[in-house]
XYZ file of N, CA, C and O in Angstrom:
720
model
N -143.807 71.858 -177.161
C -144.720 72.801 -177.760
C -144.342 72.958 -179.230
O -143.167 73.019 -179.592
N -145.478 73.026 -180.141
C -145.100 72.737 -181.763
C -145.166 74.404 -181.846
O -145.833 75.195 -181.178
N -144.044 74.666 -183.121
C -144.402 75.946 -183.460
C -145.676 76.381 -184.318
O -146.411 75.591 -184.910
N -145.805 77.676 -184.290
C -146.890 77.712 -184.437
C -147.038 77.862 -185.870
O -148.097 78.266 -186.350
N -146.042 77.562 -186.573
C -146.010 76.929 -188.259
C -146.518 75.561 -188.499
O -146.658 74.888 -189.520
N -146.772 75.340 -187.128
C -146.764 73.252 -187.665
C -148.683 73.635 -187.334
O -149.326 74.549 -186.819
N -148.954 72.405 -187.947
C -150.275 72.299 -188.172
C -150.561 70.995 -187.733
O -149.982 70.259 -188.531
N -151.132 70.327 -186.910
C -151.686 69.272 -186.115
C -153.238 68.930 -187.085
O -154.234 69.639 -187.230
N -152.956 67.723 -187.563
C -154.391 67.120 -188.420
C -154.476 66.071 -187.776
O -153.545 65.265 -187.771
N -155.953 65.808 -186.897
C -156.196 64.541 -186.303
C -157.304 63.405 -187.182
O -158.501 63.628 -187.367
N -156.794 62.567 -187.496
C -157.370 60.996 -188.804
C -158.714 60.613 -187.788
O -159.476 59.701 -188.110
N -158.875 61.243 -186.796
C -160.455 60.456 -186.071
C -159.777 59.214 -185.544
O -160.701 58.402 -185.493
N -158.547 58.535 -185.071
C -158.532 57.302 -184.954
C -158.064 57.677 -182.983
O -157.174 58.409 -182.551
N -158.943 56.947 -182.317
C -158.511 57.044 -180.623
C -157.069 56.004 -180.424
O -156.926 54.938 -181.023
N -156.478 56.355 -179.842
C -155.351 55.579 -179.506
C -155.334 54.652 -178.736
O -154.525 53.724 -178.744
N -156.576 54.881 -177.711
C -156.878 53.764 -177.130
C -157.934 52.658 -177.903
O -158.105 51.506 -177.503
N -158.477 53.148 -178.872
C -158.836 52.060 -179.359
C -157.870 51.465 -180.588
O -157.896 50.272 -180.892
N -157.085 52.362 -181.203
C -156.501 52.199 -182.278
C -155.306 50.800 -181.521
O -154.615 50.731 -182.537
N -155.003 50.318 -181.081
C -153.823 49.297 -180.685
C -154.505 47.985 -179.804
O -155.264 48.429 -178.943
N -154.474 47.372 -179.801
C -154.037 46.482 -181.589
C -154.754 46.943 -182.431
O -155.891 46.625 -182.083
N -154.841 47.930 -184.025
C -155.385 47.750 -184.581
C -156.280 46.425 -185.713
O -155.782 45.402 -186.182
N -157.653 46.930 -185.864
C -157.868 45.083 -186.708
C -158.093 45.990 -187.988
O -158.318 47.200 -188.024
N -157.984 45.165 -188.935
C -157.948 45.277 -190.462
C -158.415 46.026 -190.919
O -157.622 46.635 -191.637
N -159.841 46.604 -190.956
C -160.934 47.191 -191.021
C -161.027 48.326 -190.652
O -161.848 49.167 -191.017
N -159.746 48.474 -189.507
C -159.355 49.894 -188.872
C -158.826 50.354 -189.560
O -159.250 51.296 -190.230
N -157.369 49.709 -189.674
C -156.040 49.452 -190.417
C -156.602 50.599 -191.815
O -156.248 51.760 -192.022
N -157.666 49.656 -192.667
C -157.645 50.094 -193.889
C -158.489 51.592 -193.827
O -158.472 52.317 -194.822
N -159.358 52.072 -192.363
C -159.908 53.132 -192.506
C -158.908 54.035 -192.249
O -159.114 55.167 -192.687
N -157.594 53.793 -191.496
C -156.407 54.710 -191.055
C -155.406 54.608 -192.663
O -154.391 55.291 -192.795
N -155.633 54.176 -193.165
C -154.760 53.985 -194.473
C -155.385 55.117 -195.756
O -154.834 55.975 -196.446
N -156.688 54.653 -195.656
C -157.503 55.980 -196.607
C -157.387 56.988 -196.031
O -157.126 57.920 -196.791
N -157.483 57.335 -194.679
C -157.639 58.859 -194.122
C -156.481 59.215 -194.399
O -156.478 60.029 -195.322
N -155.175 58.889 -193.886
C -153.903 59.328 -194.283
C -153.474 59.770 -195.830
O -152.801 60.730 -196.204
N -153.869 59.117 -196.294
C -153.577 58.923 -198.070
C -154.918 60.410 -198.437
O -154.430 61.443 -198.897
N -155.978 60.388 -198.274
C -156.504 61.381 -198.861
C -156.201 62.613 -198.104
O -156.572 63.667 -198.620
N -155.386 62.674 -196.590
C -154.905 64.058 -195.838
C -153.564 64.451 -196.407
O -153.334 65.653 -196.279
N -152.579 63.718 -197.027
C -151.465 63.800 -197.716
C -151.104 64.349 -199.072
O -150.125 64.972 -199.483
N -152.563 63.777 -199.809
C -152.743 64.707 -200.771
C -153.618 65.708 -201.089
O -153.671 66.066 -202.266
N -154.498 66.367 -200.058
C -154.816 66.905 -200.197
C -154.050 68.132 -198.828
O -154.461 69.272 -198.611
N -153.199 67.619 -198.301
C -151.815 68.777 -197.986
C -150.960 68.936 -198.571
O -150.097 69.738 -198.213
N -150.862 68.151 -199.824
C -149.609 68.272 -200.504
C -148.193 68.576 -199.798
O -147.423 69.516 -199.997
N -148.068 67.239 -198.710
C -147.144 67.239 -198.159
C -146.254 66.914 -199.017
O -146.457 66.390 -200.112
N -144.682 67.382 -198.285
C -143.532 66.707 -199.157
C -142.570 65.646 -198.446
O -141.602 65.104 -198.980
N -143.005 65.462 -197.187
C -142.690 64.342 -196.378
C -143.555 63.455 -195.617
O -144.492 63.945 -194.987
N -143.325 62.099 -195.607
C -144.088 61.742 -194.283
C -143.416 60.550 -193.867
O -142.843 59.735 -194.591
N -143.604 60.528 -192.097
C -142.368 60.099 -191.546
C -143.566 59.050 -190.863
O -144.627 59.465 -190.398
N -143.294 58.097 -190.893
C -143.918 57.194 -189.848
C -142.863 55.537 -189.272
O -141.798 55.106 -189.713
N -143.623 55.093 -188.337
C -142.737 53.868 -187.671
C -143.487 52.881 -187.365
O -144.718 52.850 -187.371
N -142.579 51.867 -187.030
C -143.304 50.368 -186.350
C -143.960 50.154 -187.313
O -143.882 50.618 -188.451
N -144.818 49.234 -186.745
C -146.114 48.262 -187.714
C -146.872 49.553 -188.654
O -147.088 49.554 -189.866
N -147.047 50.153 -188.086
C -148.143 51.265 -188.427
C -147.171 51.420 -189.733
O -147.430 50.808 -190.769
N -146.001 52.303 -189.611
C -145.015 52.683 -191.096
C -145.138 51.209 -191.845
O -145.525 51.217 -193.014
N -144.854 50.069 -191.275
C -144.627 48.847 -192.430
C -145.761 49.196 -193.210
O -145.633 49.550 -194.382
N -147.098 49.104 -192.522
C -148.321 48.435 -193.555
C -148.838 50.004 -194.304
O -149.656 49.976 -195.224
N -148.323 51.193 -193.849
C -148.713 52.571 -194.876
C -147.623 52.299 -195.919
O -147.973 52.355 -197.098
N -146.667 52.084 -195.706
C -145.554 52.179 -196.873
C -145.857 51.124 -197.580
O -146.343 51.396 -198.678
N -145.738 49.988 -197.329
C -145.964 48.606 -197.727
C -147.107 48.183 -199.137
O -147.070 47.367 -200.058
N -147.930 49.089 -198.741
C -149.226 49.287 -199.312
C -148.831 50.442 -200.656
O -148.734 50.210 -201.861
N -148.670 51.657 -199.940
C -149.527 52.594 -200.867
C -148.406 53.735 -201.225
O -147.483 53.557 -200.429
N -148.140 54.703 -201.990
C -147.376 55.370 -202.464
C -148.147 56.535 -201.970
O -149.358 56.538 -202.191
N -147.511 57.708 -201.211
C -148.541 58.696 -200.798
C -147.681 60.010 -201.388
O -147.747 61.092 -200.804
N -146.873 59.825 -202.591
C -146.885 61.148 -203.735
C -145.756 62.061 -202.868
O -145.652 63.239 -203.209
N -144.946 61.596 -201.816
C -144.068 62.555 -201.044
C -142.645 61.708 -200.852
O -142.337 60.770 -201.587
N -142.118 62.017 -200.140
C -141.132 61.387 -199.421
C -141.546 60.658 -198.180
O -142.193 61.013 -197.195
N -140.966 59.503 -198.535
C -141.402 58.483 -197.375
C -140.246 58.373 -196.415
O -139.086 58.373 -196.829
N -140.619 58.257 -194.837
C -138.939 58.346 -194.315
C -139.985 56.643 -192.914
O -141.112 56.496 -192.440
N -138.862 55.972 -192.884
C -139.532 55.016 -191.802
C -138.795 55.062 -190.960
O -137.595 55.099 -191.234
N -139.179 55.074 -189.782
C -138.329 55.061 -188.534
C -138.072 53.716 -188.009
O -139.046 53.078 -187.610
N -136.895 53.187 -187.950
C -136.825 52.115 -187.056
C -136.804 51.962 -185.840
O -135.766 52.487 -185.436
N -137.498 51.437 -184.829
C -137.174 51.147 -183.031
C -136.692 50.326 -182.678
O -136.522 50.096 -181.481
N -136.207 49.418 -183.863
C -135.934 48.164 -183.143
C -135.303 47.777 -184.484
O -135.201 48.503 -185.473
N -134.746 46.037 -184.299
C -134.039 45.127 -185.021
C -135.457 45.180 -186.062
O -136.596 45.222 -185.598
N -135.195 45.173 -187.336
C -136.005 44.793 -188.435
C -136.306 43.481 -188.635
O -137.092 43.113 -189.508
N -135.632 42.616 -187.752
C -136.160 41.086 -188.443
C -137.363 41.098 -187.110
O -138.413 40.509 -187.367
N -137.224 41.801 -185.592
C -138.116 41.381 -184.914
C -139.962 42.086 -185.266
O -140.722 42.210 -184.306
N -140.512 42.532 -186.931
C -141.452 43.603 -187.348
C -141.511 42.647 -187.396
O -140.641 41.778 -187.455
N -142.840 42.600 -187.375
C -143.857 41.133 -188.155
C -144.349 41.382 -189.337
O -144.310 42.598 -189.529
N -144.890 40.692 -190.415
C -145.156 40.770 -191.800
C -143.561 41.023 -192.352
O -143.101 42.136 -192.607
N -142.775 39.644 -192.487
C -141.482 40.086 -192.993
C -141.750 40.594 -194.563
O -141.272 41.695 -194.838
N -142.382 39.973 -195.480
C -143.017 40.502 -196.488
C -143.260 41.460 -196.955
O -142.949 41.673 -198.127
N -143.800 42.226 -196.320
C -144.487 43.768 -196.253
C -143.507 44.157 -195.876
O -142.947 44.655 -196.852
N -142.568 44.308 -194.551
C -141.200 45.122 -194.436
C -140.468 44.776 -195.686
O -140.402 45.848 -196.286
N -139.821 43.766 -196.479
C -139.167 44.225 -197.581
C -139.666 44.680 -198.736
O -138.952 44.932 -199.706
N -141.054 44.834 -198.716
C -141.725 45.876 -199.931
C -141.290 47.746 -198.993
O -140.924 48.828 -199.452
N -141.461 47.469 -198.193
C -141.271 48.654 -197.655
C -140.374 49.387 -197.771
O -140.332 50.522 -198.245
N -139.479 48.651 -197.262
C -137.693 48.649 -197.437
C -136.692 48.926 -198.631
O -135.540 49.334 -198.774
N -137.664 48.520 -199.351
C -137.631 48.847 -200.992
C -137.691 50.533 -201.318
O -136.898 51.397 -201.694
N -139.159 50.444 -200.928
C -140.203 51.382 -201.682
C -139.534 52.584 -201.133
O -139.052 53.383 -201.936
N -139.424 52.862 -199.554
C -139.030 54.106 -198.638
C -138.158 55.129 -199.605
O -137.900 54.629 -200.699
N -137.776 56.150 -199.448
C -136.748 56.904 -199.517
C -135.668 56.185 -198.661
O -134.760 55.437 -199.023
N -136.110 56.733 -197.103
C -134.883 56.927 -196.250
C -135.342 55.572 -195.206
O -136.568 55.477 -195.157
N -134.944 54.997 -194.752
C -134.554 54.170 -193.201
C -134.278 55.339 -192.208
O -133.842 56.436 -192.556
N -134.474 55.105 -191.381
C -133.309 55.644 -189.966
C -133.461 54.857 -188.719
O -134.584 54.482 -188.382
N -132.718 54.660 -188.217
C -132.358 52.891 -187.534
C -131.476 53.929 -186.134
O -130.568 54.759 -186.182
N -132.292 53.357 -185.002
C -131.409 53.570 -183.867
C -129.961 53.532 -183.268
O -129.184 54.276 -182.670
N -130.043 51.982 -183.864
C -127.594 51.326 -183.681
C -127.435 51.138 -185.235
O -128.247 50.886 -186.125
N -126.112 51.350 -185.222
C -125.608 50.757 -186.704
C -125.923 49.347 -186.610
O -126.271 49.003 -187.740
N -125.962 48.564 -185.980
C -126.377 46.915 -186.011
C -127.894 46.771 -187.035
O -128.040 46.048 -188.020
N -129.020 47.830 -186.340
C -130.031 47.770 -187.041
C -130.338 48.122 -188.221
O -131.283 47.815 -188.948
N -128.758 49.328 -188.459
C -128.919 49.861 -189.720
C -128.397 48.707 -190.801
O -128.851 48.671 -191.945
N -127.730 48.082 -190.481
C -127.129 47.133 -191.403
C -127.923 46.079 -191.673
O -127.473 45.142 -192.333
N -129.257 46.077 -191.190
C -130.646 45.357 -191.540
C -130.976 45.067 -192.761
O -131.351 44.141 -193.481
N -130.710 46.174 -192.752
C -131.997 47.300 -193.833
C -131.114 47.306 -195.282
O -130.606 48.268 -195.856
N -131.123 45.788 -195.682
C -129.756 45.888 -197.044
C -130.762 46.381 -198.234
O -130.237 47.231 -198.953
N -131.932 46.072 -198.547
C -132.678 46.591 -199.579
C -132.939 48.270 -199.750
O -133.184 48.784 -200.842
N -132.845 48.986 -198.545
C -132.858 50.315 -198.808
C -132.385 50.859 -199.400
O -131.381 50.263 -199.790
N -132.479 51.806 -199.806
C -132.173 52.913 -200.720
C -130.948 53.781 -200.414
O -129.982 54.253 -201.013
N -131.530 53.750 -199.042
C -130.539 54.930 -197.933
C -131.125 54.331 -196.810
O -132.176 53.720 -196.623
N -129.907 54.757 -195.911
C -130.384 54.041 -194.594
C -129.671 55.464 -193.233
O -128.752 56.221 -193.544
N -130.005 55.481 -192.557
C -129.037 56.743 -191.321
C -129.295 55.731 -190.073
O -129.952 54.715 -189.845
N -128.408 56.585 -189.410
C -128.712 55.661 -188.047
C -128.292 57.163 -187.246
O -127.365 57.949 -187.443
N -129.428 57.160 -186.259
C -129.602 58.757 -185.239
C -129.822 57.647 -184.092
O -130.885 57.031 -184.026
N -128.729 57.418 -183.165
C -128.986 57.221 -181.576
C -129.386 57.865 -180.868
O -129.493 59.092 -180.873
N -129.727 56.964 -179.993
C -130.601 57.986 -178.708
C -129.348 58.611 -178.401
O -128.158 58.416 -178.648
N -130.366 59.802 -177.490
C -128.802 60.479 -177.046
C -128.290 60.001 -175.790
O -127.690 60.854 -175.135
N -128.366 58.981 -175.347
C -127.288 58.487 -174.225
C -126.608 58.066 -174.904
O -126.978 57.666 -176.008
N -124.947 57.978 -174.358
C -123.976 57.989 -175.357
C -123.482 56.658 -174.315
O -123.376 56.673 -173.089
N -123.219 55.488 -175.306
C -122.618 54.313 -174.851
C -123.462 53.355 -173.943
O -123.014 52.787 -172.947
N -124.903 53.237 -174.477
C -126.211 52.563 -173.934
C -125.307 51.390 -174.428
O -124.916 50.680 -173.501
N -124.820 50.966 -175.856
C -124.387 49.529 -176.335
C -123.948 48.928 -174.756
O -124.492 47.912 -174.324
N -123.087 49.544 -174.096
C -121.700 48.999 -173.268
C -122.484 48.713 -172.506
O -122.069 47.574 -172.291
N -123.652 48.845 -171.638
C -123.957 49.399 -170.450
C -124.544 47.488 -170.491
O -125.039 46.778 -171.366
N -124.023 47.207 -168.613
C -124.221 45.793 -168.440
C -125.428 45.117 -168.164
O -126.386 45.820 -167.845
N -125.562 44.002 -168.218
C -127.115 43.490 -168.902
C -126.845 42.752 -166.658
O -126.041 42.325 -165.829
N -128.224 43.129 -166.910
C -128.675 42.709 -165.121
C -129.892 41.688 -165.270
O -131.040 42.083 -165.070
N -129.717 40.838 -165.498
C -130.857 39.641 -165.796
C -131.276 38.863 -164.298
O -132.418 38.532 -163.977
N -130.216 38.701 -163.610
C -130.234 38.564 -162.058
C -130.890 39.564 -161.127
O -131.156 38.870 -160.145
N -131.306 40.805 -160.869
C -131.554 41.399 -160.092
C -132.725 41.606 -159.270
O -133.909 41.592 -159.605
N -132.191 41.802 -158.121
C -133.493 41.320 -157.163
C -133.807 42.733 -156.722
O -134.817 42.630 -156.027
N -133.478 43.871 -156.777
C -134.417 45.180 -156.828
C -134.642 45.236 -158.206
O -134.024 44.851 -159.199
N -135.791 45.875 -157.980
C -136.783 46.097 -158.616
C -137.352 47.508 -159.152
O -138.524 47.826 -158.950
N -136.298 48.466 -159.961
C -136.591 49.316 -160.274
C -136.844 49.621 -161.562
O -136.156 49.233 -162.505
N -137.731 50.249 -161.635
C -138.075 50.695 -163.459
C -137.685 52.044 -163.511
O -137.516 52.665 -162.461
N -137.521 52.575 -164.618
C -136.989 53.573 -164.932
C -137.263 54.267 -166.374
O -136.806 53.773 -167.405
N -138.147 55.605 -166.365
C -138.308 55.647 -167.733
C -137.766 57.204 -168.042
O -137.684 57.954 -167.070
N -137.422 57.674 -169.266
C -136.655 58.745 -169.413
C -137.514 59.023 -170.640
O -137.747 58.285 -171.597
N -137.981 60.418 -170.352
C -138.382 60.921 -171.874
C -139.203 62.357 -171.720
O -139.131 63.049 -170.705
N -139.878 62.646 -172.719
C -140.562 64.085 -172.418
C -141.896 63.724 -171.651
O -142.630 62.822 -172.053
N -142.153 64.426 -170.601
C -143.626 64.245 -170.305
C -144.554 64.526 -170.480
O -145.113 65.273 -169.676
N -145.235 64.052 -171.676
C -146.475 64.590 -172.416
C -147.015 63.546 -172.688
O -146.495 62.432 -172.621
N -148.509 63.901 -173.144
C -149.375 63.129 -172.986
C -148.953 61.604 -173.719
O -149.046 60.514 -173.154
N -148.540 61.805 -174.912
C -148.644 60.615 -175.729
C -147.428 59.416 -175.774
O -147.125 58.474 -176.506
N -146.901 60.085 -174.467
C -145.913 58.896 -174.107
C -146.242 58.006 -172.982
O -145.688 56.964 -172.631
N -147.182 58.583 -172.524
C -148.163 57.433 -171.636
C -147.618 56.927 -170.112
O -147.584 55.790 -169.641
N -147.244 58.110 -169.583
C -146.565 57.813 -168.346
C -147.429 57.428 -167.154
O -147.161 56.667 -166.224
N -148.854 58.341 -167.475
C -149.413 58.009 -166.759
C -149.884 56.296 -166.558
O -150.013 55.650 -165.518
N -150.023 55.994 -167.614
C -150.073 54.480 -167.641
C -149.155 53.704 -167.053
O -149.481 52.649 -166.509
N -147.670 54.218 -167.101
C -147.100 53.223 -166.387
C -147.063 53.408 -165.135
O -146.760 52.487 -164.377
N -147.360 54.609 -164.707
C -147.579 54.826 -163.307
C -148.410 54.009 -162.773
O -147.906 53.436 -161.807
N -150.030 53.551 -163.103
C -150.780 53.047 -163.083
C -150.834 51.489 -162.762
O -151.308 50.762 -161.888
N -149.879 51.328 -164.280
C -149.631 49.711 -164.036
C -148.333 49.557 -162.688
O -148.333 48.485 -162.083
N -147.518 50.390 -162.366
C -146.565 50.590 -161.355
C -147.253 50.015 -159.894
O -146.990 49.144 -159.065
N -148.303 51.063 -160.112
C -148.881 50.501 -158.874
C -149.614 49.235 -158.601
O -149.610 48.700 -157.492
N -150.397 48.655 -159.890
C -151.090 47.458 -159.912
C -149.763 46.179 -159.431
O -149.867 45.308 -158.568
N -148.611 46.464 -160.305
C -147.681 45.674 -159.843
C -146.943 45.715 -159.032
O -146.390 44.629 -158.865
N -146.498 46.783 -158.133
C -145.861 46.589 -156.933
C -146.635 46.707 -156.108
O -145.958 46.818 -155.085
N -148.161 46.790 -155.717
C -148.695 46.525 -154.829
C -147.894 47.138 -153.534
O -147.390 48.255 -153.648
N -147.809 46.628 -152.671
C -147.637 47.390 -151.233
C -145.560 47.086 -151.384
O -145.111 47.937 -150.617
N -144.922 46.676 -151.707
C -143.726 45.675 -152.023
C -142.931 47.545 -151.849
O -143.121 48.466 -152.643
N -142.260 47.582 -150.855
C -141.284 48.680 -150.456
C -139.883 48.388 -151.296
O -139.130 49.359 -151.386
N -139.458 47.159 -151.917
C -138.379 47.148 -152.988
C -138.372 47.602 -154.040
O -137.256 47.939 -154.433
N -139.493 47.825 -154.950
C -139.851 47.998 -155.956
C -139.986 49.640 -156.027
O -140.671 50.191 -155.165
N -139.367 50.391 -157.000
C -139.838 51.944 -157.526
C -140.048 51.813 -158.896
O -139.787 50.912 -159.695
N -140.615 52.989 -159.004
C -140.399 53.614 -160.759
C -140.082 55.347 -160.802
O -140.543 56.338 -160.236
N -139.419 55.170 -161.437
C -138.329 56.601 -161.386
C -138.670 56.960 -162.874
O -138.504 56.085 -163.724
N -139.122 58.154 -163.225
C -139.441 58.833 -164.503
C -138.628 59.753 -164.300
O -138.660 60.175 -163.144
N -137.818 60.294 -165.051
C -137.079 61.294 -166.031
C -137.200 62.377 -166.881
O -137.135 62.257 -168.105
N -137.361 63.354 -166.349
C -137.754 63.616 -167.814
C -138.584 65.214 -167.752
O -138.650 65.372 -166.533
N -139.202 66.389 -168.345
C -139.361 67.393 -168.358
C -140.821 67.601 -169.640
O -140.919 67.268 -170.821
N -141.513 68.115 -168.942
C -143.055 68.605 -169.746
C -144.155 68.721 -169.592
O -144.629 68.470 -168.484
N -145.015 69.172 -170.719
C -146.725 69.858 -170.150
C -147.266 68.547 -168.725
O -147.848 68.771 -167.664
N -147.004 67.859 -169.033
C -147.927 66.747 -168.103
C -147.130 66.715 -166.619
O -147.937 66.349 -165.765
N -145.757 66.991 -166.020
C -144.900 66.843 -164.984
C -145.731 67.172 -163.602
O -145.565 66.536 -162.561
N -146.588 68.191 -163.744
C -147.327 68.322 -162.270
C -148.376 67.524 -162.313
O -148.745 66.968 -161.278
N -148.996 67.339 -163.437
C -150.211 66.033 -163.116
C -149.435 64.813 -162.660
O -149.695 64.596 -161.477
N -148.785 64.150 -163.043
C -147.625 63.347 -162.921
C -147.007 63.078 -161.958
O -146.854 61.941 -161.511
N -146.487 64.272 -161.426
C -146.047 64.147 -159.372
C -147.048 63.810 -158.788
O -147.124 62.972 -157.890
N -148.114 64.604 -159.373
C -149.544 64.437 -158.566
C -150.023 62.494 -157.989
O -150.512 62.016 -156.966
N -149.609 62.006 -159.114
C -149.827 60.536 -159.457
C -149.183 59.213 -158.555
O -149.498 58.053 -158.288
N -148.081 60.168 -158.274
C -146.712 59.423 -157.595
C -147.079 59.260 -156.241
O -146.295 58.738 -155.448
């Protein structure tokens, strides 16, 4: 739940249609942002993935730019555009120090881990013949659980080996059991 200082501005873009975005989108989500930024006279804006490469990459939006990393920086596509980015940003913030040490053109770089502590160590199961998924996070809408529930079922079909185990605490949790 946002406090009730924060202010929620929606760009018109559906999420289900917005991914994959095509170009044409791209550049209508690029103007909406850029004219909502300055005309909030924000003093930050934080974005990630593809979406942060090609806003930063592009355009100067008069604030502090912060990009979030999810992943290894060489696996973003448009390597190009990530080192204009990489440049341009204020801040990085990178999941492992491995990813942070990517990011040599930055300015500044942080690295904020998830909070499981010692995910690095934890042993890689490439062999395994159960079949469990497992997802951990808040349960709200825009993390899309219901979807994997969905696809859960398309793919284990009737198969009594197979679960999916969600984790996790929020507005969506009783629709959600409901699902299971």
């Amino acid at each position: 739940v946002l406090s009730d200082s924060v202010r929620r501005i929606r760009l018109g873009v559906s999420k289900r249609r917005a991914l994959p975005l095509k170009l044409w989108q791209m550049a209508e989500v690029h103007c909406r942002m850029r004219r909502t930024m300055r005309r909030e006279k924000a003093d930050v804006m934080v974005s990630a993935g593809l979406l942060g490469v090609l806003l930063f990459g592009v355009q100067n939006f008069g604030c502090r730019e912060i990009f979030e990393s999810h992943g290894p920086r060489h696996r973003l596509p448009l390597q190009w555009l990530v080192k204009r980015m990489e440049r341009k940003v204020d801040l990085v913030v990178a999941l492992t120090k491995g990813d942070t040490a990517e990011y040599v053109r930055a300015r500044e770089v942080a690295t904020i881990p998830n909070f499981i502590r010692g995910y690095e160590a934890l042993p890689r199961y490439d062999n395994v013949k159960k079949k469990d998924i497992v997802a951990l996070g808040r349960l709200t809408e825009e993390k899309g659980h219901d979807l994997l529930i969905g696809a859960c079922d398309m793919a284990f079909g009737t198969a009594r080996d197979k679960r999916l185990r969600i984790y996790g605490d929020g507005c969506c949790r009783d629709r959600l059991l409901r699902m299971m």
